[in-house]
GROMACS .gro file of C-alpha atoms in nm:
model
  308
    1MET     CA    1  -0.338  12.589  13.842
    2SER     CA    2  -0.221  12.947  13.824
    3ARG     CA    3  -0.035  13.082  13.527
    4ASN     CA    4   0.264  13.163  13.751
    5THR     CA    5   0.284  12.804  13.878
    6LEU     CA    6   0.265  12.668  13.523
    7ALA     CA    7   0.536  12.904  13.407
    8THR     CA    8   0.757  12.805  13.699
    9ARG     CA    9   0.720  12.435  13.616
   10ARG     CA   10   0.809  12.502  13.253
   11VAL     CA   11   1.127  12.685  13.357
   12VAL     CA   12   1.226  12.401  13.591
   13ALA     CA   13   1.162  12.143  13.319
   14GLY     CA   14   1.368  12.345  13.074
   15LEU     CA   15   1.658  12.372  13.315
   16LEU     CA   16   1.639  12.000  13.385
   17GLY     CA   17   1.654  11.930  13.014
   18VAL     CA   18   1.962  12.148  12.975
   19ALA     CA   19   2.128  11.974  13.271
   20LEU     CA   20   2.059  11.631  13.122
   21ALA     CA   21   2.195  11.741  12.784
   22VAL     CA   22   2.515  11.873  12.945
   23ALA     CA   23   2.553  11.551  13.144
   24ALA     CA   24   2.513  11.345  12.828
   25THR     CA   25   2.772  11.556  12.649
   26LEU     CA   26   3.020  11.517  12.933
   27ALA     CA   27   2.964  11.143  12.937
   28THR     CA   28   3.058  11.110  12.569
   29ALA     CA   29   3.335  11.376  12.553
   30PRO     CA   30   3.695  11.258  12.500
   31ALA     CA   31   3.876  11.185  12.822
   32PRO     CA   32   4.133  11.454  12.899
   33ALA     CA   33   4.486  11.362  12.793
   34THR     CA   34   4.736  11.266  13.057
   35ALA     CA   35   4.979  11.543  13.149
   36ALA     CA   36   5.266  11.581  12.903
   37PRO     CA   37   5.602  11.424  12.990
   38ALA     CA   38   5.787  11.576  13.284
   39THR     CA   39   6.007  11.847  13.132
   40PRO     CA   40   6.326  11.995  13.280
   41VAL     CA   41   6.366  12.373  13.299
   42PHE     CA   42   6.577  12.476  12.999
   43GLY     CA   43   6.749  12.801  12.913
   44SER     CA   44   6.704  12.982  12.583
   45SER     CA   45   6.984  12.796  12.402
   46ILE     CA   46   6.838  12.523  12.183
   47ASP     CA   47   6.936  12.270  11.918
   48GLY     CA   48   6.879  12.346  11.551
   49TYR     CA   49   6.623  12.157  11.345
   50ALA     CA   50   6.737  11.809  11.244
   51ALA     CA   51   6.827  11.784  10.875
   52TYR     CA   52   6.700  11.489  10.676
   53ASP     CA   53   6.942  11.196  10.703
   54GLY     CA   54   6.779  10.880  10.574
   55GLN     CA   55   6.892  10.523  10.628
   56GLU     CA   56   7.215  10.432  10.447
   57ILE     CA   57   7.359  10.131  10.629
   58CYS     CA   58   7.204   9.854  10.838
   59ASP     CA   59   7.282   9.850  11.209
   60PRO     CA   60   6.964   9.716  11.373
   61THR     CA   61   7.048   9.789  11.735
   62ALA     CA   62   6.821  10.016  11.938
   63LYS     CA   63   7.006  10.344  11.990
   64PRO     CA   64   7.002  10.494  12.340
   65GLY     CA   65   6.804  10.805  12.245
   66LEU     CA   66   6.520  10.591  12.109
   67VAL     CA   67   6.518  10.369  12.417
   68GLY     CA   68   6.515  10.676  12.643
   69PHE     CA   69   6.231  10.840  12.449
   70ARG     CA   70   6.024  10.520  12.451
   71ASP     CA   71   6.075  10.487  12.826
   72LEU     CA   72   5.972  10.850  12.873
   73LEU     CA   73   5.646  10.787  12.686
   74ASN     CA   74   5.577  10.470  12.881
   75SER     CA   75   5.633  10.644  13.213
   76THR     CA   76   5.391  10.920  13.109
   77TYR     CA   77   5.114  10.736  12.924
   78GLY     CA   78   5.147  10.381  13.053
   79SER     CA   79   5.319  10.096  12.875
   80HIS     CA   80   5.231  10.068  12.505
   81THR     CA   81   5.339   9.829  12.233
   82SER     CA   82   5.637   9.974  12.047
   83GLY     CA   83   5.914   9.879  11.808
   84ILE     CA   84   6.255  10.029  11.726
   85VAL     CA   85   6.459   9.789  11.510
   86ARG     CA   86   6.378   9.617  11.183
   87ASP     CA   87   6.556   9.332  11.010
   88CYS     CA   88   6.804   9.425  10.738
   89GLY     CA   89   6.634   9.194  10.492
   90SER     CA   90   6.293   9.358  10.518
   91GLY     CA   91   6.185   9.568  10.221
   92GLY     CA   92   6.236   9.939  10.174
   93THR     CA   93   6.448  10.208  10.332
   94SER     CA   94   6.384  10.278  10.698
   95GLU     CA   95   6.562  10.435  10.994
   96HIS     CA   96   6.434  10.132  11.189
   97LYS     CA   97   6.721   9.940  11.024
   98GLU     CA   98   6.964  10.177  11.197
   99GLY     CA   99   6.784  10.162  11.531
  100ARG     CA  100   6.683  10.528  11.521
  101ALA     CA  101   6.308  10.507  11.456
  102LEU     CA  102   6.029  10.427  11.700
  103ASP     CA  103   5.677  10.302  11.626
  104TYR     CA  104   5.473  10.383  11.936
  105HIS     CA  105   5.125  10.235  11.932
  106PHE     CA  106   4.830  10.464  11.988
  107ASN     CA  107   4.499  10.379  11.821
  108TYR     CA  108   4.353  10.683  11.646
  109TYR     CA  109   4.003  10.534  11.670
  110ASP     CA  110   4.024  10.493  12.047
  111THR     CA  111   3.914  10.819  12.213
  112ALA     CA  112   4.149  10.799  12.512
  113GLN     CA  113   4.450  10.686  12.306
  114ARG     CA  114   4.389  10.956  12.045
  115ALA     CA  115   4.385  11.214  12.325
  116ASP     CA  116   4.721  11.085  12.456
  117ALA     CA  117   4.868  11.089  12.105
  118THR     CA  118   4.754  11.448  12.059
  119ASP     CA  119   4.903  11.534  12.397
  120VAL     CA  120   5.253  11.407  12.318
  121LEU     CA  121   5.255  11.560  11.968
  122ASN     CA  122   5.143  11.896  12.101
  123TRP     CA  123   5.412  11.876  12.368
  124LEU     CA  124   5.684  11.805  12.112
  125LEU     CA  125   5.576  12.088  11.880
  126ALA     CA  126   5.486  12.358  12.135
  127THR     CA  127   5.673  12.690  12.150
  128ASP     CA  128   5.865  12.717  12.477
  129SER     CA  129   5.879  13.009  12.719
  130HIS     CA  130   6.180  13.153  12.531
  131GLY     CA  131   5.993  13.164  12.201
  132ASN     CA  132   6.166  12.856  12.052
  133LYS     CA  133   5.925  12.685  11.816
  134HIS     CA  134   5.889  12.305  11.821
  135ALA     CA  135   6.114  12.310  12.124
  136MET     CA  136   6.099  11.954  12.257
  137ALA     CA  137   6.118  11.798  11.909
  138ARG     CA  138   6.440  11.994  11.853
  139ARG     CA  139   6.583  11.914  12.197
  140LEU     CA  140   6.523  11.542  12.142
  141GLY     CA  141   6.644  11.536  11.780
  142VAL     CA  142   6.317  11.434  11.616
  143MET     CA  143   6.364  11.427  11.238
  144TYR     CA  144   6.007  11.352  11.131
  145MET     CA  145   5.681  11.209  11.267
  146ILE     CA  146   5.392  11.030  11.091
  147TRP     CA  147   5.041  10.996  11.239
  148ASN     CA  148   4.695  10.954  11.087
  149ASN     CA  149   4.793  11.012  10.722
  150LYS     CA  150   5.001  11.321  10.804
  151ILE     CA  151   5.373  11.388  10.841
  152TRP     CA  152   5.565  11.660  11.025
  153LYS     CA  153   5.921  11.723  10.904
  154SER     CA  154   6.189  11.902  11.106
  155TYR     CA  155   6.359  11.985  10.776
  156ASP     CA  156   6.041  12.161  10.657
  157PRO     CA  157   5.892  12.290  10.984
  158SER     CA  158   5.721  12.600  10.849
  159ASP     CA  159   5.471  12.385  10.654
  160GLY     CA  160   5.349  12.211  10.970
  161TRP     CA  161   5.164  11.883  10.931
  162GLN     CA  162   5.151  11.776  10.566
  163ALA     CA  163   4.953  11.507  10.386
  164TYR     CA  164   5.123  11.167  10.396
  165SER     CA  165   5.063  10.936  10.102
  166GLY     CA  166   5.245  10.623  10.218
  167SER     CA  167   5.071  10.286  10.204
  168ASN     CA  168   5.046  10.266  10.584
  169PRO     CA  169   4.806  10.532  10.718
  170HIS     CA  170   4.968  10.522  11.065
  171THR     CA  171   4.638  10.517  11.248
  172ASP     CA  172   4.751  10.247  11.492
  173HIS     CA  173   5.087  10.402  11.583
  174ILE     CA  174   5.298  10.717  11.562
  175HIS     CA  175   5.623  10.681  11.373
  176PHE     CA  176   5.916  10.885  11.509
  177SER     CA  177   6.246  10.907  11.318
  178PHE     CA  178   6.544  11.069  11.489
  179SER     CA  179   6.864  11.236  11.378
  180TRP     CA  180   7.188  11.061  11.466
  181ALA     CA  181   7.250  11.320  11.736
  182GLY     CA  182   6.909  11.246  11.888
  183ALA     CA  183   6.957  10.872  11.850
  184ASP     CA  184   7.289  10.889  12.033
  185LYS     CA  185   7.165  11.122  12.311
  186ARG     CA  186   7.385  11.408  12.192
  187THR     CA  187   7.115  11.674  12.220
  188SER     CA  188   7.022  11.926  12.486
  189TRP     CA  189   6.740  11.710  12.628
  190TRP     CA  190   7.003  11.462  12.747
  191SER     CA  191   7.282  11.708  12.831
  192GLY     CA  192   7.102  11.919  13.089
  193GLY     CA  193   7.012  12.193  12.843
  194GLN     CA  194   7.359  12.245  12.698
  195VAL     CA  195   7.366  12.224  12.318
  196PRO     CA  196   7.658  11.990  12.236
  197PRO     CA  197   7.905  12.135  11.985
  198GLU     CA  198   7.931  11.987  11.640
  199PRO     CA  199   8.223  11.742  11.605
  200GLU     CA  200   8.526  11.897  11.436
  201ASP     CA  201   8.671  11.795  11.099
  202VAL     CA  202   8.921  11.507  11.111
  203PRO     CA  203   9.223  11.529  10.875
  204VAL     CA  204   9.315  11.234  10.651
  205SER     CA  205   9.567  11.172  10.372
  206GLY     CA  206   9.598  10.921  10.091
  207ASP     CA  207   9.665  10.863   9.724
  208TRP     CA  208   9.312  10.919   9.598
  209ASP     CA  209   9.394  10.911   9.223
  210ASN     CA  210   9.674  10.649   9.203
  211ASP     CA  211   9.938  10.898   9.086
  212GLY     CA  212  10.187  10.793   9.353
  213VAL     CA  213  10.141  11.114   9.555
  214ASP     CA  214   9.953  11.136   9.882
  215THR     CA  215   9.730  11.438   9.922
  216VAL     CA  216   9.497  11.555  10.195
  217GLY     CA  217   9.133  11.551  10.290
  218VAL     CA  218   8.897  11.587  10.583
  219PHE     CA  219   8.610  11.387  10.723
  220ARG     CA  220   8.334  11.613  10.857
  221PRO     CA  221   8.142  11.426  11.130
  222SER     CA  222   7.859  11.682  11.147
  223ASN     CA  223   7.733  11.572  10.804
  224SER     CA  224   7.927  11.245  10.752
  225THR     CA  225   8.094  11.392  10.444
  226TRP     CA  226   8.444  11.345  10.300
  227TYR     CA  227   8.626  11.628  10.122
  228LEU     CA  228   8.935  11.502   9.935
  229ARG     CA  229   9.189  11.687   9.718
  230ASN     CA  230   9.418  11.545   9.449
  231THR     CA  231   9.644  11.850   9.467
  232ASN     CA  232   9.770  12.058   9.753
  233SER     CA  233   9.582  12.367   9.641
  234GLY     CA  234   9.232  12.459   9.535
  235ALA     CA  235   8.893  12.321   9.630
  236ALA     CA  236   8.807  11.961   9.707
  237THR     CA  237   8.834  11.732   9.404
  238SER     CA  238   8.596  11.476   9.549
  239VAL     CA  239   8.305  11.531   9.789
  240PHE     CA  240   8.081  11.245   9.904
  241LYS     CA  241   7.895  11.113  10.205
  242PHE     CA  242   8.000  10.787  10.368
  243GLY     CA  243   7.954  10.673  10.726
  244HIS     CA  244   7.767  10.840  11.006
  245GLY     CA  245   8.003  11.073  11.184
  246PRO     CA  246   7.741  11.204  11.427
  247SER     CA  247   7.715  10.852  11.567
  248GLY     CA  248   8.082  10.863  11.666
  249ASP     CA  249   8.238  10.716  11.350
  250ILE     CA  250   8.617  10.750  11.324
  251PRO     CA  251   8.771  10.773  10.974
  252VAL     CA  252   9.033  10.535  10.834
  253VAL     CA  253   9.212  10.532  10.497
  254GLY     CA  254   9.372  10.248  10.301
  255ASP     CA  255   9.391  10.054   9.974
  256TRP     CA  256   9.145   9.784  10.071
  257ASP     CA  257   9.146   9.600   9.734
  258ASN     CA  258   9.505   9.652   9.609
  259ASP     CA  259   9.404   9.856   9.306
  260GLY     CA  260   9.649  10.140   9.375
  261PHE     CA  261   9.381  10.381   9.494
  262ASP     CA  262   9.341  10.473   9.857
  263THR     CA  263   8.979  10.480   9.966
  264VAL     CA  264   8.809  10.544  10.296
  265GLY     CA  265   8.627  10.374  10.577
  266VAL     CA  266   8.498  10.433  10.926
  267PHE     CA  267   8.523  10.253  11.256
  268ARG     CA  268   8.207  10.268  11.466
  269PRO     CA  269   8.296  10.234  11.836
  270SER     CA  270   7.935  10.169  11.941
  271ASN     CA  271   7.940   9.826  11.774
  272SER     CA  272   8.316   9.773  11.715
  273THR     CA  273   8.254   9.753  11.340
  274PHE     CA  274   8.463   9.868  11.043
  275TYR     CA  275   8.277   9.985  10.730
  276LEU     CA  276   8.504  10.014  10.423
  277THR     CA  277   8.437  10.137  10.071
  278ASN     CA  278   8.637  10.075   9.753
  279GLY     CA  279   8.457  10.361   9.582
  280THR     CA  280   8.282  10.649   9.748
  281THR     CA  281   7.933  10.564   9.871
  282THR     CA  282   7.865  10.190   9.906
  283THR     CA  283   7.990   9.964  10.185
  284ASP     CA  284   8.206   9.700  10.016
  285ALA     CA  285   8.323   9.536  10.339
  286SER     CA  286   8.209   9.543  10.697
  287PHE     CA  287   8.330   9.338  10.992
  288ILE     CA  288   8.357   9.348  11.369
  289PHE     CA  289   8.704   9.378  11.519
  290GLY     CA  290   8.810   9.515  11.856
  291HIS     CA  291   8.603   9.623  12.154
  292GLY     CA  292   8.493   9.980  12.098
  293ALA     CA  293   8.334  10.011  12.438
  294SER     CA  294   8.683   9.991  12.588
  295GLY     CA  295   8.798  10.300  12.398
  296ASP     CA  296   8.960  10.130  12.096
  297ARG     CA  297   9.086  10.360  11.817
  298PRO     CA  298   9.136  10.236  11.459
  299VAL     CA  299   9.458  10.220  11.258
  300ALA     CA  300   9.517  10.097  10.902
  301GLY     CA  301   9.827   9.977  10.719
  302ASP     CA  302   9.985   9.710  10.497
  303TRP     CA  303  10.119   9.485  10.773
  304ASP     CA  304  10.251   9.205  10.547
  305ASN     CA  305  10.366   9.395  10.235
  306ASP     CA  306  10.109   9.232  10.006
  307GLY     CA  307   9.979   9.560   9.868
  308PHE     CA  308   9.656   9.562  10.075
   0.00000   0.00000   0.00000
C-alpha cells in the first residue's frame, strides 16, 4: 500500500471520528427551548419596578393577573402543574394566601423542562428594543421570582439573581409573586401598552383622637397608606398601612367598637368584603355584605343611635 493511500485512509478515519463525536454531542445536548410567549408590540412607555408588598390579609381567590399569566405559560410550554392559592391556616406568610403568587412546575433536573424554565425567565428579564431592562417582568407586575436556590427581586433589580436560603430549593417549580397591580391586571401588559395611572388619594374625615372634633385625612391607594391629622394644620399625625388600595379597596370610616375613636376600614369590591380595624394595622372584623360586582359603593354610619 502506498504512503499516499495510507495517509488518505487516516484522514478519512479522523474525519469520521470527528463526525461521530459531533453526532454524539448533538444527541445529548439540551433540547432547544420552546419560543418565548407571544409578545405584543409595545411602545417605550413602561411600568415601574414593583415595590415589595408582602401578604397582610388572607383572600385566597386566584386573582385575574395570575390566572392570565398561568394560561399564557400553558399556551406556550404546554400544560404544567401549577398552584395559585393557599389555605389561610397554612403556616407562614405567603402571597399565595392573597391569590397573587403562582407556583409553576418545571423540573430543574429534567433537561427539556430546565430549558423551558430558562426560556421564560430570560424572556421576563430581557431588555426590550427601547432599552427598558427587565421589560416583561415590569409589564406583568412581577414582584419576585424563586428558582433553583436563587431569587430575583424587582425591588432590588440591579443585583440580579441572588442566593436564596429558604427551606424549599425550588428545583421542581418556579415561584412567581406579583404586585397588586399585576395581580389585578392593571399593568401595561393587559392594557395594550398603556401604563395605567396611579389611583388618586381619597379624602376622609373622622374624630381620630376622641376630642370631639372631626379632622381630615387621606387614603392613598397607590401604597395602601392612611395619612390622618388631629389638627387642621401641619403634617399627618398618624401614618399607617391598612388595606390594599391597588386592588380597588374603597375607604370607610367609623367608630366600630363604640370607644369614642373613629377608625378606618376598606370595602373590597372584588369579593364584596369589608375589612375594619379598631387600631391601625390589624383586621379586627371582616365580613361579606353587598354585591361588589354590581358596582356597590360603601357607606358607614350609626343607623340606630347606639354609638356604633
